[in-house]
mmCIF file of C-alpha atoms in Angstrom:
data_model
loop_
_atom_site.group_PDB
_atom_site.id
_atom_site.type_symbol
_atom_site.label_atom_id
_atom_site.label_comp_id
_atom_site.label_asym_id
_atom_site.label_seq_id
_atom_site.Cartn_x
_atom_site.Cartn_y
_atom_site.Cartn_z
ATOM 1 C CA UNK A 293 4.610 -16.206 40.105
ATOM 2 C CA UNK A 294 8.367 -15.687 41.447
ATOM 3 C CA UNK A 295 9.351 -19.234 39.648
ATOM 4 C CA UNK A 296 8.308 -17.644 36.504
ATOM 5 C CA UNK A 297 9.749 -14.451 37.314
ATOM 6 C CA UNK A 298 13.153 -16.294 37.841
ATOM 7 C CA UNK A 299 12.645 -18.032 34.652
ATOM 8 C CA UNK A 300 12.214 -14.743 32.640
ATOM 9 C CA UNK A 301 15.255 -13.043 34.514
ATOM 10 C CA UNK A 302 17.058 -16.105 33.194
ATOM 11 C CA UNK A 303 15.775 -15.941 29.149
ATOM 12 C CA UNK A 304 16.483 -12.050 29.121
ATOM 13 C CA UNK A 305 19.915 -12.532 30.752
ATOM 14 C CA UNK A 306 21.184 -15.451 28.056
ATOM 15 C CA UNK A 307 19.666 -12.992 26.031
ATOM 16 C CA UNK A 308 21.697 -10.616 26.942
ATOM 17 C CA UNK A 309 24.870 -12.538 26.752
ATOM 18 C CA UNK A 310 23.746 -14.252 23.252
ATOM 19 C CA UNK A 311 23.413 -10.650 21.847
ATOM 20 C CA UNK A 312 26.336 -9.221 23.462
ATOM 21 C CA UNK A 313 28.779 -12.387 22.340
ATOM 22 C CA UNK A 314 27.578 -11.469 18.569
ATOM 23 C CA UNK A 315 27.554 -7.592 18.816
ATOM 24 C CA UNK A 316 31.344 -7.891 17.154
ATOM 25 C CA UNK A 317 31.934 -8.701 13.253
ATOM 26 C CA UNK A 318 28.882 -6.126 12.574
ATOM 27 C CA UNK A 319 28.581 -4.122 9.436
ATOM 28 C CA UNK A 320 27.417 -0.280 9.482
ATOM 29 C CA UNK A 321 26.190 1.766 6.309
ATOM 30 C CA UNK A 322 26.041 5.474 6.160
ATOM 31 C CA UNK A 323 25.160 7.805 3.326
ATOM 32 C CA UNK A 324 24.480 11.362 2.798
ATOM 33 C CA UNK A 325 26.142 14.004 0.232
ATOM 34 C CA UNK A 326 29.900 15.937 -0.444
ATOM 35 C CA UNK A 327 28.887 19.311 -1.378
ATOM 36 C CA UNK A 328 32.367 20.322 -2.666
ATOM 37 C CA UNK A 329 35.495 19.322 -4.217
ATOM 38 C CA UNK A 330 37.814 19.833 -0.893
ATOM 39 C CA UNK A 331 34.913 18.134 1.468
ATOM 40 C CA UNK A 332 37.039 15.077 3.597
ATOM 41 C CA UNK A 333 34.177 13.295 4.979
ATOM 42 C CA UNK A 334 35.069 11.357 8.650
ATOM 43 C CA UNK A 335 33.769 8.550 9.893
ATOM 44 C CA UNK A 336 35.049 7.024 13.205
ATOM 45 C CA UNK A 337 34.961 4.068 14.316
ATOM 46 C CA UNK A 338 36.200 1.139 17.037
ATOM 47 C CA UNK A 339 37.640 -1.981 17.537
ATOM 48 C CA UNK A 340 37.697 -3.442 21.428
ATOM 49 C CA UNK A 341 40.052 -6.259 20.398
ATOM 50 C CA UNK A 342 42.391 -6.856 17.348
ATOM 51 C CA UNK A 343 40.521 -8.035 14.818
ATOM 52 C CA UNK A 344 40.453 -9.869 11.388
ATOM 53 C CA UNK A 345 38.477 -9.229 8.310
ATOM 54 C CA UNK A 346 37.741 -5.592 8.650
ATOM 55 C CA UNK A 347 36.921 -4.020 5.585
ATOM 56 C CA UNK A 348 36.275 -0.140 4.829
ATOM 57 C CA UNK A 349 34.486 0.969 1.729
ATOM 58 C CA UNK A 350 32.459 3.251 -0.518
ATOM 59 C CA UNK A 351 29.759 2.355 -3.528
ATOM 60 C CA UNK A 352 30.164 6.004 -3.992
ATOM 61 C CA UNK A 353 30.957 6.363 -7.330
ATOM 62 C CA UNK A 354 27.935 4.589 -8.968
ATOM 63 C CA UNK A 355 29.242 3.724 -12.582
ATOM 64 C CA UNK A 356 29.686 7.829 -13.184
ATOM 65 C CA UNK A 357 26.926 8.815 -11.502
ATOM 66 C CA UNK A 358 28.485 10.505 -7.917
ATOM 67 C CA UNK A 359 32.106 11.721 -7.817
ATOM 68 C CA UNK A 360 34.831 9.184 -8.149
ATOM 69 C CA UNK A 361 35.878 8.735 -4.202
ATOM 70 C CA UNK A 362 39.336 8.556 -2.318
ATOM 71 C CA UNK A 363 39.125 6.689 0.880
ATOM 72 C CA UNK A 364 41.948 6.250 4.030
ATOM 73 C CA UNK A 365 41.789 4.634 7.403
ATOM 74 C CA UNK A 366 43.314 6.342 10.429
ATOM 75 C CA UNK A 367 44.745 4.974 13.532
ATOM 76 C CA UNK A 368 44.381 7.454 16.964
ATOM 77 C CA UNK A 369 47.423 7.931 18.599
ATOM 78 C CA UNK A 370 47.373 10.304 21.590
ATOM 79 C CA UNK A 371 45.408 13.232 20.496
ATOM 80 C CA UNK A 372 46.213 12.556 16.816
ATOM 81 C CA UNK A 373 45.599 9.912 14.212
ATOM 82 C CA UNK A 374 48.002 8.333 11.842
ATOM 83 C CA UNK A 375 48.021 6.961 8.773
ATOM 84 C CA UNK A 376 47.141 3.424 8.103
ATOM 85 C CA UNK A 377 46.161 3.058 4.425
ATOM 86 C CA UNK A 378 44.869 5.173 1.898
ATOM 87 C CA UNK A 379 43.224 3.713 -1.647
ATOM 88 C CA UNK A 380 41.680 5.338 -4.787
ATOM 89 C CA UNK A 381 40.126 2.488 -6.600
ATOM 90 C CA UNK A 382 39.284 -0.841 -5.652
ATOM 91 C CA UNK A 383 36.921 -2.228 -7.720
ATOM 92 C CA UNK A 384 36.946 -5.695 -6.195
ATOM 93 C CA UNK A 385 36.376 -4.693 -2.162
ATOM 94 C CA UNK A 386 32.698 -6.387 -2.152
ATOM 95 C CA UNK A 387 29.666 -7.785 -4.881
ATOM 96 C CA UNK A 388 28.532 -4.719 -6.865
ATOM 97 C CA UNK A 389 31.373 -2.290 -6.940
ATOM 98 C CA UNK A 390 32.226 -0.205 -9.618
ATOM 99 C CA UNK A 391 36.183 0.618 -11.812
ATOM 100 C CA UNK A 392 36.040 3.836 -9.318
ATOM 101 C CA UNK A 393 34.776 2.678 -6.156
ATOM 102 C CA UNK A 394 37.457 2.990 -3.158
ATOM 103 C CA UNK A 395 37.981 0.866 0.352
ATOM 104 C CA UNK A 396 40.529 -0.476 1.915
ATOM 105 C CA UNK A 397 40.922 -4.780 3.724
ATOM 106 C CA UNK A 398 42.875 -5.541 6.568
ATOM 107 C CA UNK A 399 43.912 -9.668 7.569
ATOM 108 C CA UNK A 400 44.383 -7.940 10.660
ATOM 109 C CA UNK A 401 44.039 -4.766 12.538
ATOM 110 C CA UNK A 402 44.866 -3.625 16.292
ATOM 111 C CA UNK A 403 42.105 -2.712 19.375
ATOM 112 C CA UNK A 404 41.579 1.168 18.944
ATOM 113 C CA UNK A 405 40.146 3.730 17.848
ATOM 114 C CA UNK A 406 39.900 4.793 13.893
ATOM 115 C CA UNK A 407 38.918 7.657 11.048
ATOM 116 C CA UNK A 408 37.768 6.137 7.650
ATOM 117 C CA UNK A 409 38.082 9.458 5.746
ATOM 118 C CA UNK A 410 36.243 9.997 2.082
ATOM 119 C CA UNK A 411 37.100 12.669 -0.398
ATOM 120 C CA UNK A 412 37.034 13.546 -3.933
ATOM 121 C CA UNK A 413 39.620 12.436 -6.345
ATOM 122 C CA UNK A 414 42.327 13.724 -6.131
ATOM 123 C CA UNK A 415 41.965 15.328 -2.691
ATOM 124 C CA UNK A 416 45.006 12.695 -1.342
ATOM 125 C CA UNK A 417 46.088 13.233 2.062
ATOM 126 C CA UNK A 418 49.124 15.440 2.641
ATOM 127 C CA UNK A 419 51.090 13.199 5.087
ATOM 128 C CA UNK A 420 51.284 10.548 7.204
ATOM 129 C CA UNK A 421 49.371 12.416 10.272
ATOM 130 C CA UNK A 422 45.278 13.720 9.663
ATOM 131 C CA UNK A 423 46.906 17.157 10.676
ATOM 132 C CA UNK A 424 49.003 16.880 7.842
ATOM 133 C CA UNK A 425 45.500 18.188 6.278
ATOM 134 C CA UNK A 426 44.526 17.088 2.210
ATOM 135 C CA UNK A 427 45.839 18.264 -1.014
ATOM 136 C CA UNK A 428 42.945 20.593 -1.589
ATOM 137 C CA UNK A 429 42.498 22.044 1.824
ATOM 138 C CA UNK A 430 43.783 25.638 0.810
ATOM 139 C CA UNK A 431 41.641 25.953 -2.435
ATOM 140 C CA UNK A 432 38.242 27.918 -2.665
ATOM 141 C CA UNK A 433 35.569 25.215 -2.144
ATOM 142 C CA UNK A 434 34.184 24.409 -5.335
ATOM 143 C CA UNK A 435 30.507 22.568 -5.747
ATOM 144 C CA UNK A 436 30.754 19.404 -7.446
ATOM 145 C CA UNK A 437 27.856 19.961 -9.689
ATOM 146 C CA UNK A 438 30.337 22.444 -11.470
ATOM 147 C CA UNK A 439 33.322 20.781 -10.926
ATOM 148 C CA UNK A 440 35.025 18.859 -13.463
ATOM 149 C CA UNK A 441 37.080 15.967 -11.593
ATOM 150 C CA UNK A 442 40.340 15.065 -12.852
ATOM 151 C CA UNK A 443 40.458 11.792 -15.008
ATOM 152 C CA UNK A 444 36.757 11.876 -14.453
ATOM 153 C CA UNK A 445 33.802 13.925 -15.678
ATOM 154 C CA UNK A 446 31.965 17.001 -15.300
ATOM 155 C CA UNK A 447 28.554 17.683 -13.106
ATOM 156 C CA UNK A 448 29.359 14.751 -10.372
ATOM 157 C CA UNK A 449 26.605 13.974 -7.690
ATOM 158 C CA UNK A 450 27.462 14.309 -4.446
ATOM 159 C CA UNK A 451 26.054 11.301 -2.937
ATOM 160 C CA UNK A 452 27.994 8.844 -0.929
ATOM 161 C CA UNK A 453 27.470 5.493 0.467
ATOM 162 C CA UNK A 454 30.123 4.118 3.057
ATOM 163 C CA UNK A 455 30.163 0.881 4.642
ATOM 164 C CA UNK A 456 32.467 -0.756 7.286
ATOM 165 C CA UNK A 457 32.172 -3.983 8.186
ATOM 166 C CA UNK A 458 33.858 -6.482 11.133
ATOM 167 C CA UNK A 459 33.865 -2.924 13.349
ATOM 168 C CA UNK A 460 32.587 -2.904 16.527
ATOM 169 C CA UNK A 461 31.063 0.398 16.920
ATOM 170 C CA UNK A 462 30.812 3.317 14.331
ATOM 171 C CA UNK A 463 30.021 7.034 14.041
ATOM 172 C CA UNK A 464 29.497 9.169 10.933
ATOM 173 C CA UNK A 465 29.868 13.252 11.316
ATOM 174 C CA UNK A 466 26.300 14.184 12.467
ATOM 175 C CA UNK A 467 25.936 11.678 15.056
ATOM 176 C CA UNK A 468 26.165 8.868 17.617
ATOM 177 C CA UNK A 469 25.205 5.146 16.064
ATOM 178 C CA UNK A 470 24.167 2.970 18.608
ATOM 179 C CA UNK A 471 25.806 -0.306 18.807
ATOM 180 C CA UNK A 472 24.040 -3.363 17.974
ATOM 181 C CA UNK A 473 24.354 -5.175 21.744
ATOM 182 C CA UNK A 474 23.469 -1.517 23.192
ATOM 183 C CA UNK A 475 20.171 -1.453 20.864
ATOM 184 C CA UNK A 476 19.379 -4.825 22.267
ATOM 185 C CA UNK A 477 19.928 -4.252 25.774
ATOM 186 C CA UNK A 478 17.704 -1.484 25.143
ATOM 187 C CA UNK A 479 14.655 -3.113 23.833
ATOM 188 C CA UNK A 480 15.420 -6.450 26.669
ATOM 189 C CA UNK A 481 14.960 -3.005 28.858
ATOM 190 C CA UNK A 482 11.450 -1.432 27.539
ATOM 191 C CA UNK A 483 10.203 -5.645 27.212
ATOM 192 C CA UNK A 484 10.658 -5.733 30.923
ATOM 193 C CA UNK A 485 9.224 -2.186 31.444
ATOM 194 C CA UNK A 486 6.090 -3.545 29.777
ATOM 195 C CA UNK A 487 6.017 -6.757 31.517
ATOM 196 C CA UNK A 488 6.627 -4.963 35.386
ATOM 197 C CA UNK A 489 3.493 -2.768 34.111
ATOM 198 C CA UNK A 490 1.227 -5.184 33.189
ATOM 199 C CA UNK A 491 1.886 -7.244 36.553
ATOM 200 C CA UNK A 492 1.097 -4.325 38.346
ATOM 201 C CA UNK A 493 -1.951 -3.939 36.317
ATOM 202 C CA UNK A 494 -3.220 -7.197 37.065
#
């Protein structure tokens, strides 16, 4: 019994390790809807090292069915964030996106902590700082079912549909998003939970 106890202690902790050496490079999706024109939606997220290959993007705009999105990535400094890189369209970001769609690459970005901010066109950022605030912060919000967007259309949905990917953690406005190692270290938990119970049991 205690040799294969040692050998499961030793699966679960190369487990562990296996998981936790791949946790990086991990894409994270998020959807959910802009209600009005002057809505910035923020989505934070992390890198532990510098990194390569991290992309930030929207499918938001569906061919003309959702608003036509503006999207900009934010670096924290002290209590603040700067300015990184802002885009309106980039059609070519990843398979499937539209003349509309927005994101933003980077060949290489620092450890740290980030906001990938979506709006409506042509809700631009004021500045180089998030305090700065957006171009339609001081204007009466108006619903974008009754909006008509510039160099767009009329009646817009309001869905949106963000993705990040080569991040190593991620959190969207309503909530916490578990990392991926963190999930796994939490079901290598409850396994062991089950297995200490039905030992007992016998």
């Amino acid at each position: 019994m205690i040799i294969q106890m040692k050998k499961l202690a030793a699966v679960l902790a190369a487990s562990v390790l296996f998981v936790t050496a791949n946790a990086n490079a991990t894409t994270f999706d998020f959807s959910g809807n802009i209600a009005n024109h002057n809505d910035v939606i923020q989505i934070g997220f992390s890198l532990a090292s510098d990194a390569t290959g991290v992309a930030v993007w929207t499918d938001s705009y569906l061919s003309g069915v959702n608003f036509d999105p503006i999207t900009a990535v934010w670096m924290q400094s002290g209590s603040g964030y700067n300015l990184v890189g802002q885009n309106d369209d980039n059609p070519y970001i990843a398979p499937g996106q539209t003349i509309y769609d927005s994101g933003l690459t980077f060949s290489s970005l620092a450890a740290g902590n980030y906001l990938f901010t979506i709006a409506a066109y042509n809700n631009f950022a004021n500045g180089y700082t998030l305090a700065d605030g957006f171009y339609f912060d001081s204007q009466t919000p108006i619903s974008l079912s009754t909006w008509c967007q510039p160099a767009s259309h009329c009646g817009m949905g309001t869905f949106y549909n963000v993705h990040l990917s080569g991040v190593d953690s991620a959190v969207n406005n309503t909530g916490n998003v578990p990392e991926p190692a963190s999930l796994a270290l939490i079901g290598l938990g409850l396994a062991g939970l089950g297995f200490s119970r039905k030992r007992k049991a016998a």
